[in-house]
Amino acid sequence: ISHRRRCCHLVLFVTSFWLASLLAGCAAGRTHARMPYADSGRTQFESYCAACHLSDGPGMMGEAPSLEGSSWVVGPENRLIRIVLHGLRGTIEVRGKTYNQEMPGFGQVLTDAEIASLLSFVRQRFGGASTPISPATVGRLRAATRNRTGYWTVDELLAEP
């Protein structure tokens, strides 16, 4: 019986070792980009954006532009930051559909780190971007636009670098 028990332990050990080696080998070639802001960004998104920008959730049910594959999401990060800081008003075309609504700004509510987190999540989730937006970039744009009191328009955003 003790011989049998040793054989069972040996078989289990070899099988476990083989499985662990297989899994390690499969994972070795993969790189996992860690997005430091994405986890809290999901919470920010769910709190401030999802009701209007997710067509399968409550709220406006797709009346606001979808973020999925939007050129505004994958485009220059400065545009997205400006929109979240001060809002957007007027006509905008997203993926061939025209919208004419008002999106409020959240610059008075969210910190630089929260906006960076939110937009990093949005760009990763809806645009496939792997480079996070930094709080320093948000802070730089916040400072540069600190005297702005109104919403952005599409024309203004397209004219900005």
C-alpha positions as a printed NumPy array, in Angstrom:
array([[  0.   ,   0.   ,   0.   ],
       [  2.79 ,   2.406,   0.759],
       [  4.309,   1.657,  -2.656],
       [  0.942,   2.41 ,  -4.265],
       [  0.631,   5.627,  -2.304],
       [  4.104,   6.74 ,  -3.446],
       [  3.21 ,   6.01 ,  -7.076],
       [ -0.008,   8.041,  -6.799],
       [  1.906,  10.945,  -5.267],
       [  4.524,  10.72 ,  -7.987],
       [  1.88 ,  10.68 , -10.737],
       [  0.122,  13.67 ,  -9.162],
       [  3.422,  15.53 ,  -8.829],
       [  4.448,  14.853, -12.436],
       [  0.995,  15.785, -13.738],
       [  0.935,  19.   , -11.672],
       [  4.458,  19.893, -12.772],
       [  3.583,  19.261, -16.433],
       [  0.41 ,  21.374, -16.194],
       [  2.235,  24.223, -14.438],
       [  4.98 ,  24.147, -17.078],
       [  2.431,  24.193, -19.873],
       [  0.595,  27.167, -18.41 ],
       [  3.827,  29.042, -17.743],
       [  4.961,  28.448, -21.305],
       [  1.683,  29.705, -22.739],
       [  1.772,  32.84 , -20.622],
       [  5.457,  33.555, -21.238],
       [  4.916,  34.994, -24.692],
       [  2.117,  37.308, -23.615],
       [  2.598,  40.799, -22.331],
       [ -0.044,  42.289, -20.127],
       [ -0.149,  46.063, -20.223],
       [ -1.139,  47.211, -16.783],
       [ -3.202,  50.362, -16.915],
       [ -2.759,  51.901, -13.475],
       [ -5.762,  54.177, -13.823],
       [ -8.192,  51.759, -15.488],
       [ -9.702,  50.192, -12.358],
       [-10.813,  53.437, -10.746],
       [-11.598,  54.755, -14.229],
       [-14.292,  52.111, -14.589],
       [-15.933,  53.43 , -11.429],
       [-15.729,  57.015, -12.711],
       [-17.179,  55.922, -16.05 ],
       [-20.061,  54.082, -14.422],
       [-20.791,  57.081, -12.185],
       [-20.594,  59.884, -14.739],
       [-20.797,  58.521, -18.288],
       [-22.462,  55.142, -18.651],
       [-26.08 ,  56.295, -18.332],
       [-25.78 ,  58.328, -21.538],
       [-23.001,  56.608, -23.477],
       [-23.99 ,  52.954, -23.105],
       [-26.957,  52.058, -25.28 ],
       [-27.825,  48.974, -23.236],
       [-28.037,  50.768, -19.892],
       [-30.52 ,  53.087, -18.239],
       [-30.696,  56.758, -19.084],
       [-30.712,  58.139, -22.579],
       [-30.554,  54.705, -24.214],
       [-28.17 ,  55.575, -26.998],
       [-29.261,  59.162, -27.533],
       [-25.694,  60.229, -26.725],
       [-22.925,  59.113, -29.077],
       [-21.592,  55.617, -28.593],
       [-17.96 ,  55.564, -27.53 ],
       [-17.257,  52.208, -29.158],
       [-14.762,  52.738, -31.985],
       [-15.335,  56.498, -31.974],
       [-12.637,  58.628, -33.581],
       [-13.11 ,  61.011, -30.643],
       [-12.033,  58.245, -28.262],
       [ -9.005,  57.091, -30.25 ],
       [ -8.058,  60.585, -31.439],
       [ -5.88 ,  63.123, -29.64 ],
       [ -6.117,  62.771, -25.877],
       [ -6.188,  66.557, -25.491],
       [ -9.629,  66.688, -27.127],
       [-11.087,  64.15 , -24.737],
       [ -9.571,  65.905, -21.752],
       [-11.028,  69.251, -22.861],
       [-14.478,  67.706, -23.313],
       [-14.444,  66.176, -19.834],
       [-13.089,  69.367, -18.253],
       [-15.559,  71.826, -19.812],
       [-18.221,  69.864, -21.663],
       [-19.388,  69.862, -25.282],
       [-22.347,  71.564, -26.931],
       [-23.664,  71.456, -30.471],
       [-23.665,  69.188, -33.45 ],
       [-21.185,  66.306, -33.564],
       [-20.917,  63.397, -35.974],
       [-19.859,  60.043, -34.57 ],
       [-19.603,  56.963, -36.779],
       [-21.868,  58.449, -39.437],
       [-24.624,  59.586, -37.081],
       [-25.24 ,  63.229, -36.178],
       [-26.   ,  64.239, -32.601],
       [-26.939,  67.657, -31.243],
       [-26.832,  67.545, -27.484],
       [-25.047,  68.959, -24.524],
       [-22.51 ,  67.046, -22.478],
       [-21.682,  68.669, -19.147],
       [-18.107,  69.247, -18.076],
       [-16.78 ,  67.554, -14.975],
       [-13.727,  69.727, -14.334],
       [-15.32 ,  71.233, -11.239],
       [-16.15 ,  67.792,  -9.852],
       [-13.258,  65.493, -10.796],
       [ -9.567,  65.807,  -9.95 ],
       [ -6.805,  65.509, -12.536],
       [ -6.133,  61.937, -11.4  ],
       [ -9.824,  61.009, -11.644],
       [-10.127,  62.44 , -15.161],
       [ -6.921,  60.663, -16.217],
       [ -8.274,  57.438, -14.778],
       [-11.673,  57.851, -16.429],
       [-10.26 ,  58.63 , -19.854],
       [ -7.616,  55.911, -19.665],
       [-10.417,  53.437, -19.019],
       [-12.536,  54.843, -21.876],
       [ -9.654,  54.735, -24.356],
       [ -8.744,  51.186, -23.354],
       [-12.304,  49.853, -23.242],
       [-13.783,  51.563, -26.304],
       [-10.746,  52.348, -28.439],
       [ -8.157,  49.706, -27.628],
       [ -5.545,  52.288, -26.567],
       [ -2.908,  50.871, -24.252],
       [ -1.174,  54.082, -23.208],
       [ -2.838,  55.678, -20.189],
       [ -3.496,  59.396, -19.902],
       [ -1.484,  60.905, -17.071],
       [ -2.791,  63.224, -14.364],
       [  0.026,  65.629, -15.341],
       [ -1.398,  65.931, -18.873],
       [ -4.849,  66.665, -17.452],
       [ -3.342,  69.226, -15.055],
       [ -1.485,  70.937, -17.893],
       [ -4.688,  71.279, -19.954],
       [ -6.704,  72.337, -16.92 ],
       [ -4.205,  75.132, -16.256],
       [ -4.124,  76.177, -19.922],
       [ -7.944,  76.435, -20.046],
       [ -8.571,  77.679, -16.485],
       [-10.298,  80.855, -17.721],
       [-12.738,  78.99 , -19.939],
       [-16.316,  79.305, -18.709],
       [-18.312,  77.717, -21.523],
       [-18.689,  74.434, -23.308],
       [-16.46 ,  73.447, -26.213],
       [-17.813,  73.148, -29.755],
       [-16.644,  70.603, -32.278],
       [-15.078,  73.335, -34.426],
       [-13.056,  74.646, -31.497],
       [-11.861,  71.178, -30.548],
       [-10.84 ,  70.333, -34.1  ],
       [ -8.877,  73.591, -34.311],
       [ -6.97 ,  72.887, -31.055],
       [ -3.678,  70.975, -31.146]])
